[in-house]
mmCIF file of C-alpha atoms and ligand atoms in Angstrom:
data_model
loop_
_atom_site.group_PDB
_atom_site.id
_atom_site.type_symbol
_atom_site.label_atom_id
_atom_site.label_comp_id
_atom_site.label_asym_id
_atom_site.label_seq_id
_atom_site.Cartn_x
_atom_site.Cartn_y
_atom_site.Cartn_z
ATOM 1 C CA MET L 1 124.960 89.955 117.540
ATOM 2 C CA SER L 2 121.301 89.067 118.131
ATOM 3 C CA THR L 3 118.618 88.938 115.219
ATOM 4 C CA ASN L 4 116.329 90.810 117.788
ATOM 5 C CA VAL L 5 118.644 93.290 118.483
ATOM 6 C CA GLU L 6 119.376 93.749 114.490
ATOM 7 C CA LEU L 7 115.683 93.537 113.495
ATOM 8 C CA SER L 8 115.044 97.012 116.150
ATOM 9 C CA SER L 9 117.882 99.029 115.005
ATOM 10 C CA ASN L 10 116.471 98.260 111.462
ATOM 11 C CA GLU L 11 112.803 99.504 112.385
ATOM 12 C CA ARG L 12 114.295 102.339 114.211
ATOM 13 C CA ILE L 13 116.120 103.324 110.982
ATOM 14 C CA PHE L 14 113.236 102.632 109.071
ATOM 15 C CA GLN L 15 110.615 104.739 111.525
ATOM 16 C CA ALA L 16 113.338 107.931 111.317
ATOM 17 C CA ARG L 17 112.766 107.807 107.491
ATOM 18 C CA VAL L 18 109.229 107.914 107.492
ATOM 19 C CA ASP L 19 109.368 110.470 110.501
ATOM 20 C CA ALA L 20 111.829 112.424 108.049
ATOM 21 C CA GLU L 21 109.006 112.021 104.937
ATOM 22 C CA GLU L 22 111.529 110.037 102.938
ATOM 23 C CA LYS L 23 109.605 107.262 100.730
ATOM 24 C CA ILE L 24 110.002 104.233 101.171
ATOM 25 C CA GLU L 25 110.656 101.978 97.866
ATOM 26 C CA PRO L 26 110.286 98.590 97.061
ATOM 27 C CA LYS L 27 113.779 97.420 97.630
ATOM 28 C CA ASP L 28 113.866 99.200 100.898
ATOM 29 C CA TRP L 29 113.985 97.520 103.949
ATOM 30 C CA MET L 30 110.688 97.634 105.678
ATOM 31 C CA PRO L 31 109.207 96.050 108.652
ATOM 32 C CA GLU L 32 106.616 92.526 107.528
ATOM 33 C CA LYS L 33 103.350 94.289 109.198
ATOM 34 C CA TYR L 34 104.044 97.572 107.270
ATOM 35 C CA ARG L 35 104.258 95.393 103.971
ATOM 36 C CA GLN L 36 101.390 93.274 104.719
ATOM 37 C CA ASN L 37 99.343 96.275 105.875
ATOM 38 C CA LEU L 38 99.826 97.932 102.792
ATOM 39 C CA ILE L 39 98.898 95.183 100.441
ATOM 40 C CA ARG L 40 95.670 95.047 102.377
ATOM 41 C CA GLN L 41 95.356 98.505 102.084
ATOM 42 C CA ILE L 42 96.036 98.789 98.459
ATOM 43 C CA SER L 43 94.485 95.982 97.143
ATOM 44 C CA GLN L 44 91.414 96.792 98.674
ATOM 45 C CA HIS L 45 91.539 100.323 97.346
ATOM 46 C CA ALA L 46 92.281 98.536 93.717
ATOM 47 C CA HIS L 47 89.035 96.579 94.255
ATOM 48 C CA SER L 48 87.182 99.077 94.804
ATOM 49 C CA GLU L 49 88.150 100.872 91.964
ATOM 50 C CA VAL L 50 87.768 98.060 89.589
ATOM 51 C CA ILE L 51 84.199 96.650 91.132
ATOM 52 C CA GLY L 52 83.280 100.324 91.517
ATOM 53 C CA GLU L 53 82.805 100.515 87.468
ATOM 54 C CA GLN L 54 79.696 98.126 88.052
ATOM 55 C CA PRO L 55 76.941 100.681 89.470
ATOM 56 C CA GLU L 56 78.157 103.334 86.576
ATOM 57 C CA GLY L 57 78.514 100.608 83.614
ATOM 58 C CA ASN L 58 74.797 99.990 84.484
ATOM 59 C CA TRP L 59 73.853 103.179 82.950
ATOM 60 C CA ILE L 60 76.517 103.545 79.899
ATOM 61 C CA THR L 61 73.646 102.237 77.343
ATOM 62 C CA ARG L 62 71.022 104.158 78.874
ATOM 63 C CA ALA L 63 72.675 107.580 79.383
ATOM 64 C CA PRO L 64 70.580 110.642 77.792
ATOM 65 C CA THR L 65 72.647 111.972 75.293
ATOM 66 C CA LEU L 66 75.406 110.900 73.430
ATOM 67 C CA GLU L 67 77.821 113.382 75.218
ATOM 68 C CA ARG L 68 77.111 111.782 78.632
ATOM 69 C CA LYS L 69 77.593 108.555 77.301
ATOM 70 C CA ALA L 70 80.939 109.218 75.897
ATOM 71 C CA ILE L 71 81.907 111.111 79.201
ATOM 72 C CA LEU L 72 80.324 108.242 81.298
ATOM 73 C CA MET L 73 82.523 105.609 79.571
ATOM 74 C CA ALA L 74 85.840 107.774 79.664
ATOM 75 C CA LYS L 75 85.470 107.767 83.319
ATOM 76 C CA VAL L 76 84.591 104.175 83.740
ATOM 77 C CA GLN L 77 87.481 103.222 81.789
ATOM 78 C CA ASP L 78 89.593 105.801 84.336
ATOM 79 C CA GLU L 79 88.493 103.765 86.948
ATOM 80 C CA ALA L 80 89.717 100.163 85.211
ATOM 81 C CA GLY L 81 93.045 102.225 84.866
ATOM 82 C CA HIS L 82 93.217 103.522 88.510
ATOM 83 C CA GLY L 83 92.780 99.541 89.401
ATOM 84 C CA LEU L 84 95.732 98.912 87.516
ATOM 85 C CA TYR L 85 97.991 101.518 88.661
ATOM 86 C CA LEU L 86 96.862 100.482 92.368
ATOM 87 C CA TYR L 87 97.516 96.281 91.437
ATOM 88 C CA ALA L 88 100.808 97.469 90.073
ATOM 89 C CA ALA L 89 101.849 99.467 93.067
ATOM 90 C CA ALA L 90 100.926 96.143 95.343
ATOM 91 C CA GLU L 91 102.851 93.954 93.318
ATOM 92 C CA THR L 92 106.292 95.880 93.964
ATOM 93 C CA LEU L 93 105.467 94.771 97.574
ATOM 94 C CA GLY L 94 105.724 91.208 96.558
ATOM 95 C CA THR L 95 102.067 89.738 95.964
ATOM 96 C CA THR L 96 100.709 88.533 92.716
ATOM 97 C CA ARG L 97 97.360 89.874 90.956
ATOM 98 C CA GLU L 98 96.393 86.375 91.243
ATOM 99 C CA GLU L 99 96.684 86.494 94.928
ATOM 100 C CA MET L 100 94.687 89.842 95.029
ATOM 101 C CA ILE L 101 92.255 88.466 92.760
ATOM 102 C CA GLY L 102 91.672 85.194 95.084
ATOM 103 C CA ARG L 103 91.622 87.089 98.100
ATOM 104 C CA LEU L 104 88.575 89.345 96.652
ATOM 105 C CA HIS L 105 86.860 86.351 95.339
ATOM 106 C CA SER L 106 87.046 84.115 98.613
ATOM 107 C CA GLY L 107 86.349 87.272 100.514
ATOM 108 C CA ALA L 108 89.148 87.670 102.473
ATOM 109 C CA SER L 109 90.032 91.189 101.118
ATOM 110 C CA LYS L 110 87.188 93.958 101.223
ATOM 111 C CA TYR L 111 86.277 96.746 98.708
ATOM 112 C CA ALA L 112 84.375 99.928 99.764
ATOM 113 C CA SER L 113 81.241 99.293 100.912
ATOM 114 C CA ILE L 114 79.415 102.177 98.878
ATOM 115 C CA PHE L 115 79.649 100.130 95.876
ATOM 116 C CA ASN L 116 77.059 97.379 97.069
ATOM 117 C CA TYR L 117 74.347 99.916 96.413
ATOM 118 C CA PRO L 118 72.367 99.988 93.267
ATOM 119 C CA SER L 119 72.241 102.886 90.694
ATOM 120 C CA LEU L 120 68.587 102.705 89.947
ATOM 121 C CA THR L 121 68.106 106.125 87.950
ATOM 122 C CA TRP L 122 70.185 108.022 85.778
ATOM 123 C CA ALA L 123 70.542 110.857 88.774
ATOM 124 C CA ASP L 124 72.704 107.701 90.576
ATOM 125 C CA ILE L 125 75.371 108.439 87.736
ATOM 126 C CA GLY L 126 75.538 112.208 89.065
ATOM 127 C CA ALA L 127 75.345 111.254 92.561
ATOM 128 C CA ILE L 128 78.473 109.050 92.283
ATOM 129 C CA GLY L 129 80.666 110.980 90.631
ATOM 130 C CA TRP L 130 79.612 113.893 92.864
ATOM 131 C CA LEU L 131 79.500 112.426 96.243
ATOM 132 C CA VAL L 132 81.477 109.177 95.778
ATOM 133 C CA ASP L 133 84.674 110.874 93.700
ATOM 134 C CA SER L 134 84.278 113.748 96.487
ATOM 135 C CA ALA L 135 84.691 111.056 99.259
ATOM 136 C CA ALA L 136 87.457 109.612 97.470
ATOM 137 C CA ILE L 137 89.297 112.711 96.405
ATOM 138 C CA VAL L 138 89.424 114.297 100.250
ATOM 139 C CA ASN L 139 90.844 110.652 100.853
ATOM 140 C CA GLN L 140 93.277 110.197 98.261
ATOM 141 C CA VAL L 141 94.592 113.591 98.477
ATOM 142 C CA SER L 142 95.849 113.236 101.689
ATOM 143 C CA LEU L 143 97.470 109.594 100.610
ATOM 144 C CA GLN L 144 99.675 111.563 97.732
ATOM 145 C CA ASN L 145 101.931 111.907 100.668
ATOM 146 C CA THR L 146 101.548 108.468 102.074
ATOM 147 C CA SER L 147 105.376 106.743 103.014
ATOM 148 C CA TYR L 148 105.443 104.087 100.264
ATOM 149 C CA GLY L 149 106.695 105.549 97.068
ATOM 150 C CA PRO L 150 104.763 103.377 94.727
ATOM 151 C CA TYR L 151 101.208 104.080 95.982
ATOM 152 C CA ALA L 152 101.731 107.762 96.847
ATOM 153 C CA ARG L 153 102.841 108.415 93.067
ATOM 154 C CA ALA L 154 99.739 106.419 91.968
ATOM 155 C CA MET L 155 97.600 109.027 94.154
ATOM 156 C CA VAL L 156 98.998 111.837 92.400
ATOM 157 C CA ARG L 157 97.748 110.827 88.831
ATOM 158 C CA ILE L 158 94.524 109.598 90.202
ATOM 159 C CA CYS L 159 93.636 112.180 91.829
ATOM 160 C CA LYS L 160 94.315 114.286 88.854
ATOM 161 C CA GLU L 161 91.522 112.162 86.982
ATOM 162 C CA GLU L 162 89.359 111.694 90.174
ATOM 163 C CA SER L 163 88.602 115.660 89.983
ATOM 164 C CA PHE L 164 86.874 115.264 86.497
ATOM 165 C CA HIS L 165 84.769 112.763 87.885
ATOM 166 C CA GLN L 166 83.674 115.079 90.445
ATOM 167 C CA ARG L 167 83.025 117.610 88.386
ATOM 168 C CA GLN L 168 81.156 115.448 85.705
ATOM 169 C CA GLY L 169 78.834 114.050 88.749
ATOM 170 C CA TYR L 170 78.309 117.735 89.916
ATOM 171 C CA ASN L 171 77.032 118.765 86.335
ATOM 172 C CA ILE L 172 74.711 115.913 86.352
ATOM 173 C CA MET L 173 73.175 116.638 89.802
ATOM 174 C CA MET L 174 73.019 120.884 88.391
ATOM 175 C CA THR L 175 71.589 119.870 85.329
ATOM 176 C CA LEU L 176 68.659 117.988 86.966
ATOM 177 C CA MET L 177 68.391 120.585 89.371
ATOM 178 C CA GLN L 178 67.572 123.303 86.648
ATOM 179 C CA GLY L 179 64.976 121.021 84.882
ATOM 180 C CA ALA L 180 61.534 119.791 85.399
ATOM 181 C CA GLN L 181 59.935 118.980 88.770
ATOM 182 C CA SER L 182 60.502 115.155 88.170
ATOM 183 C CA GLN L 183 64.063 115.751 87.283
ATOM 184 C CA ARG L 184 64.346 117.824 90.744
ATOM 185 C CA ALA L 185 62.925 115.182 92.503
ATOM 186 C CA MET L 186 64.993 112.291 90.977
ATOM 187 C CA ALA L 187 68.170 114.161 91.753
ATOM 188 C CA GLN L 188 66.889 114.829 95.290
ATOM 189 C CA ASP L 189 65.954 111.031 95.709
ATOM 190 C CA ALA L 190 69.688 109.769 94.770
ATOM 191 C CA LEU L 191 71.162 112.170 96.942
ATOM 192 C CA ASN L 192 68.908 110.627 99.945
ATOM 193 C CA ARG L 193 69.881 107.275 99.014
ATOM 194 C CA TRP L 194 73.985 107.596 98.524
ATOM 195 C CA TRP L 195 74.534 110.548 101.267
ATOM 196 C CA TRP L 196 74.533 107.942 104.392
ATOM 197 C CA PRO L 197 76.720 105.189 102.636
ATOM 198 C CA SER L 198 79.170 108.241 101.267
ATOM 199 C CA LEU L 199 79.646 109.188 104.941
ATOM 200 C CA MET L 200 80.787 105.344 105.675
ATOM 201 C CA MET L 201 83.310 105.468 102.816
ATOM 202 C CA PHE L 202 85.777 106.852 105.345
ATOM 203 C CA GLY L 203 85.193 103.854 107.537
ATOM 204 C CA PRO L 204 84.648 103.381 111.372
ATOM 205 C CA HIS L 205 85.354 106.284 113.842
ATOM 206 C CA ASP L 206 89.330 106.816 114.803
ATOM 207 C CA GLY L 207 88.603 105.293 118.069
ATOM 208 C CA GLU L 208 87.354 101.890 116.548
ATOM 209 C CA SER L 209 89.398 102.007 113.590
ATOM 210 C CA ALA L 210 91.163 98.357 113.930
ATOM 211 C CA HIS L 211 94.432 100.098 111.674
ATOM 212 C CA SER L 212 94.568 103.809 112.023
ATOM 213 C CA ALA L 213 97.426 103.836 114.996
ATOM 214 C CA GLN L 214 99.573 102.018 113.525
ATOM 215 C CA SER L 215 99.032 103.181 109.601
ATOM 216 C CA MET L 216 99.314 106.907 110.932
ATOM 217 C CA LYS L 217 102.538 106.389 112.765
ATOM 218 C CA TRP L 218 104.009 104.855 109.505
ATOM 219 C CA LYS L 219 102.487 107.451 107.412
ATOM 220 C CA ILE L 220 100.579 104.825 105.115
ATOM 221 C CA LYS L 221 97.615 106.926 106.461
ATOM 222 C CA ARG L 222 98.260 110.519 106.795
ATOM 223 C CA ARG L 223 95.045 111.795 108.025
ATOM 224 C CA GLY L 224 92.220 110.037 110.576
ATOM 225 C CA ASN L 225 88.892 108.839 109.071
ATOM 226 C CA ASP L 226 86.645 110.899 111.199
ATOM 227 C CA GLU L 227 88.873 114.250 110.232
ATOM 228 C CA LEU L 228 88.403 113.039 106.559
ATOM 229 C CA ARG L 229 84.945 112.776 107.097
ATOM 230 C CA GLN L 230 84.296 116.015 108.361
ATOM 231 C CA GLN L 231 86.180 117.575 105.712
ATOM 232 C CA PHE L 232 83.735 115.921 103.099
ATOM 233 C CA VAL L 233 80.677 116.870 104.684
ATOM 234 C CA ASP L 234 81.720 120.318 105.154
ATOM 235 C CA GLN L 235 82.053 120.645 101.424
ATOM 236 C CA ALA L 236 79.129 118.964 100.026
ATOM 237 C CA VAL L 237 76.642 120.443 102.074
ATOM 238 C CA GLN L 238 77.623 123.966 100.604
ATOM 239 C CA GLN L 239 77.098 122.091 97.128
ATOM 240 C CA ALA L 240 74.179 120.562 97.813
ATOM 241 C CA LEU L 241 72.503 123.861 99.087
ATOM 242 C CA ALA L 242 74.100 125.592 95.916
ATOM 243 C CA ILE L 243 72.026 124.084 93.741
ATOM 244 C CA GLY L 244 69.039 123.430 95.919
ATOM 245 C CA LEU L 245 69.300 120.120 97.081
ATOM 246 C CA GLU L 246 68.619 119.088 100.642
ATOM 247 C CA VAL L 247 71.176 116.947 102.821
ATOM 248 C CA PRO L 248 68.918 114.232 104.598
ATOM 249 C CA ASP L 249 70.205 114.684 107.927
ATOM 250 C CA ALA L 250 67.684 116.423 110.394
ATOM 251 C CA ASP L 251 70.691 116.908 112.575
ATOM 252 C CA LEU L 252 72.817 118.547 110.241
ATOM 253 C CA SER L 253 73.489 122.242 111.655
ATOM 254 C CA TRP L 254 76.520 124.909 111.279
ATOM 255 C CA ASN L 255 78.869 124.753 114.413
ATOM 256 C CA GLU L 256 80.363 128.342 114.680
ATOM 257 C CA SER L 257 82.599 127.271 117.607
ATOM 258 C CA ARG L 258 83.798 124.292 116.053
ATOM 259 C CA GLY L 259 84.004 126.212 112.446
ATOM 260 C CA HIS L 260 82.388 122.915 110.937
ATOM 261 C CA ASP L 261 78.747 121.124 110.032
ATOM 262 C CA ASP L 262 77.806 119.253 113.089
ATOM 263 C CA PHE L 263 76.467 115.491 111.867
ATOM 264 C CA GLY L 264 74.088 112.793 112.748
ATOM 265 C CA ASP L 265 75.021 109.522 113.701
ATOM 266 C CA ILE L 266 75.654 106.850 111.007
ATOM 267 C CA ASP L 267 74.086 103.682 111.125
ATOM 268 C CA TRP L 268 77.095 101.317 112.227
ATOM 269 C CA GLN L 269 74.696 98.351 112.235
ATOM 270 C CA GLU L 270 74.315 99.046 108.304
ATOM 271 C CA PHE L 271 78.042 99.577 107.756
ATOM 272 C CA GLU L 272 78.902 96.156 109.287
ATOM 273 C CA ARG L 273 76.464 94.020 107.468
ATOM 274 C CA VAL L 274 77.715 95.863 104.347
ATOM 275 C CA ILE L 275 81.058 95.178 104.651
ATOM 276 C CA SER L 276 80.734 91.466 106.051
ATOM 277 C CA GLY L 277 79.100 90.721 102.962
ATOM 278 C CA ASN L 278 75.043 91.393 103.307
ATOM 279 C CA GLY L 279 74.733 94.392 101.765
ATOM 280 C CA PRO L 280 71.936 95.124 98.742
ATOM 281 C CA CYS L 281 74.475 94.175 95.937
ATOM 282 C CA ASN L 282 77.346 92.243 97.612
ATOM 283 C CA ARG L 283 76.332 88.817 95.656
ATOM 284 C CA GLN L 284 75.580 90.415 92.624
ATOM 285 C CA ARG L 285 78.931 92.345 92.326
ATOM 286 C CA LEU L 286 81.113 89.705 93.288
ATOM 287 C CA ALA L 287 79.382 87.115 91.225
ATOM 288 C CA HIS L 288 79.692 90.041 88.015
ATOM 289 C CA HIS L 289 83.625 90.126 88.865
ATOM 290 C CA LYS L 290 83.784 86.652 88.982
ATOM 291 C CA ARG L 291 82.148 85.880 85.689
ATOM 292 C CA ALA L 292 84.160 88.602 83.876
ATOM 293 C CA HIS L 293 87.195 87.134 85.249
ATOM 294 C CA ASP L 294 86.529 83.675 83.991
ATOM 295 C CA GLU L 295 85.943 85.028 80.684
ATOM 296 C CA GLY L 296 88.802 86.392 80.382
ATOM 297 C CA ALA L 297 91.188 83.640 81.277
ATOM 298 C CA TRP L 298 91.986 83.015 77.396
ATOM 299 C CA VAL L 299 93.398 86.709 77.342
ATOM 300 C CA ARG L 300 95.796 86.261 80.512
ATOM 301 C CA GLU L 301 96.925 82.785 79.029
ATOM 302 C CA ALA L 302 97.619 84.302 75.541
ATOM 303 C CA MET L 303 99.285 87.316 77.127
ATOM 304 C CA ALA L 304 101.455 84.668 79.202
ATOM 305 C CA ALA L 305 101.894 82.435 76.396
ATOM 306 C CA HIS L 306 103.569 85.403 74.320
ATOM 307 C CA GLU L 307 105.664 86.700 76.883
ATOM 308 C CA ALA L 308 107.304 83.124 77.449
ATOM 309 C CA LYS L 309 107.879 83.032 73.810
ATOM 310 C CA HIS L 310 109.505 86.268 73.701
ATOM 311 C CA ARG L 311 111.373 85.589 76.788
ATOM 312 C CA HIS L 312 112.925 82.657 74.986
ATOM 313 C CA LYS L 313 113.484 84.480 71.791
ATOM 314 C CA THR L 314 115.299 87.258 73.808
ATOM 315 C CA GLU L 315 117.406 84.349 75.705
ATOM 316 C CA ASP L 316 118.368 82.504 72.234
ATOM 317 C CA ALA L 317 119.366 85.585 70.840
ATOM 318 C CA ALA L 318 121.871 86.534 73.755
HETATM 319 N N1 FAQ C 1 84.451 99.595 102.928
HETATM 320 O O1 FAQ C 1 90.689 100.105 110.658
HETATM 321 P P1 FAQ C 1 90.166 100.858 109.539
HETATM 322 C C1 FAQ C 1 86.716 105.260 95.119
HETATM 323 C C2 FAQ C 1 87.230 98.296 106.636
HETATM 324 S S1 FAQ C 1 88.049 104.422 95.670
HETATM 325 C C3 FAQ C 1 84.763 98.760 103.097
HETATM 326 O O2 FAQ C 1 89.507 102.112 109.710
HETATM 327 P P2 FAQ C 1 91.710 101.518 107.102
HETATM 328 C C4 FAQ C 1 87.080 105.564 93.272
HETATM 329 C C5 FAQ C 1 88.857 97.968 106.736
HETATM 330 O O3 FAQ C 1 89.144 97.733 105.400
HETATM 331 C C6 FAQ C 1 87.036 104.144 97.248
HETATM 332 N N2 FAQ C 1 85.500 98.399 104.049
HETATM 333 O O4 FAQ C 1 90.624 100.691 108.140
HETATM 334 C C7 FAQ C 1 85.875 105.394 92.704
HETATM 335 C C8 FAQ C 1 89.193 97.189 107.779
HETATM 336 O O5 FAQ C 1 88.768 95.795 107.465
HETATM 337 P P3 FAQ C 1 90.142 94.653 107.164
HETATM 338 C C9 FAQ C 1 88.043 103.331 97.969
HETATM 339 C C10 FAQ C 1 85.905 99.294 105.207
HETATM 340 O O6 FAQ C 1 92.133 100.255 106.524
HETATM 341 C C11 FAQ C 1 85.108 106.648 92.684
HETATM 342 C C12 FAQ C 1 88.113 97.230 108.793
HETATM 343 O O7 FAQ C 1 86.980 97.890 108.319
HETATM 344 N N3 FAQ C 1 89.255 103.984 98.470
HETATM 345 O O8 FAQ C 1 85.394 105.074 95.452
HETATM 346 C C13 FAQ C 1 85.717 100.647 105.079
HETATM 347 O O9 FAQ C 1 92.813 101.964 108.428
HETATM 348 C C14 FAQ C 1 83.274 106.218 91.538
HETATM 349 C C15 FAQ C 1 88.502 98.462 109.926
HETATM 350 O O10 FAQ C 1 89.006 99.855 109.484
HETATM 351 C C16 FAQ C 1 90.531 103.669 99.413
HETATM 352 O O11 FAQ C 1 90.301 102.318 99.393
HETATM 353 C C17 FAQ C 1 84.569 100.961 103.847
HETATM 354 N N4 FAQ C 1 84.442 102.172 103.394
HETATM 355 O O12 FAQ C 1 91.515 102.963 106.701
HETATM 356 C C18 FAQ C 1 85.413 104.148 91.997
HETATM 357 C C19 FAQ C 1 91.081 104.569 99.687
HETATM 358 N N5 FAQ C 1 86.102 101.657 105.949
HETATM 359 O O13 FAQ C 1 90.912 95.600 105.929
HETATM 360 C C20 FAQ C 1 84.617 104.046 90.988
HETATM 361 C C21 FAQ C 1 92.367 104.038 100.659
HETATM 362 C C22 FAQ C 1 86.650 100.416 106.437
HETATM 363 O O14 FAQ C 1 90.940 94.674 108.633
HETATM 364 C C23 FAQ C 1 83.430 105.097 90.838
HETATM 365 N N6 FAQ C 1 91.933 103.588 101.322
HETATM 366 N N7 FAQ C 1 86.492 99.256 106.301
HETATM 367 O O15 FAQ C 1 89.317 93.478 106.922
HETATM 368 C C24 FAQ C 1 91.905 103.958 102.909
HETATM 369 O O16 FAQ C 1 92.345 105.172 102.871
HETATM 370 C C25 FAQ C 1 91.676 103.032 104.394
HETATM 371 O O17 FAQ C 1 91.612 101.682 103.876
HETATM 372 C C26 FAQ C 1 89.804 103.495 104.996
HETATM 373 C C27 FAQ C 1 89.849 102.498 105.896
HETATM 374 C C28 FAQ C 1 90.180 105.035 105.300
HETATM 375 C C29 FAQ C 1 89.061 102.899 103.389
#
């Protein structure tokens, strides 16, 4: 029997399992491209969670009250935890943390474009929690049903925590909108700056998306970029209205026949600029990550030495 025949029969069995909504687990046979595509998506997702700590961490020391500070610290810690679950899920596919971080630092691996924008005022912390976490939830709820078991299970836990994050962001915006004129203006300004980058989080239109067709077939992705973006717009527009904010899009209007909001065109040139490394904060974000990584080298070395010592002890006792 030729290897080709064997491979295609493996592939057929694999696709049948995916079609039947069975979870694929780390030791199961999987097409090499499925494995590579998952490593790409999960590691980029992990990098996004970790780099996403930077714009929010920027405001921990300047949060307006002790309570807000404690909440923000807890949220930022959660994002680090999400990175950890996701790196661990990617490691089950045979890559290592070092390889993933290496690809982030070399620019070979992307992270969400949104985190390359600066957090200029306290209202930006509200906008990030409200809009960025909302967008993340809309996307990640669908990923709870992704075909790869470790990724799907990580998503369940992450989604629970993101719901709290979204609430804290919206609560900041709501509080500002009940405040003085200058506070309302600050909230509106934050929405103006974060709205369009939030829509870009869902990626290119389905027709332009390099990975969507295959990822949908393998159920790595469960819903298209445009469908998720539309769901986000529909819900965020109502939330903005409820607290007196104006969405910065002259083309926004309710479309009765579609049952959805119509909205304007995304600036795809800006999107391309940001994902190719030339957004407002790309260099700053990567430089900060590299510095923190270098400064943490001694911790990794100490952990590795401790583990090696423990392994020798266990082997000696056996
Ligand atoms: N930014 O063919 P597609 C969060 C790239 S978590 C940068 O459509 P795909 C939590 C894409 O990688 C936010 N790059 O790609 C938090 C590909 O390039 P490649 C992260 C983007 O994978 C909140 C190329 O464009 N969430 O926010 C972006 O099928 C607050 C072609 O695109 C996830 O990662 C973008 N926006 O669909 C943390 C969710 N869009 O890899 C802190 C999981 C596209 O070939 C504070 N990921 N690209 O070099 C996904 O669902 C998918 O990967 C998409 C993109 C939907 C992001």
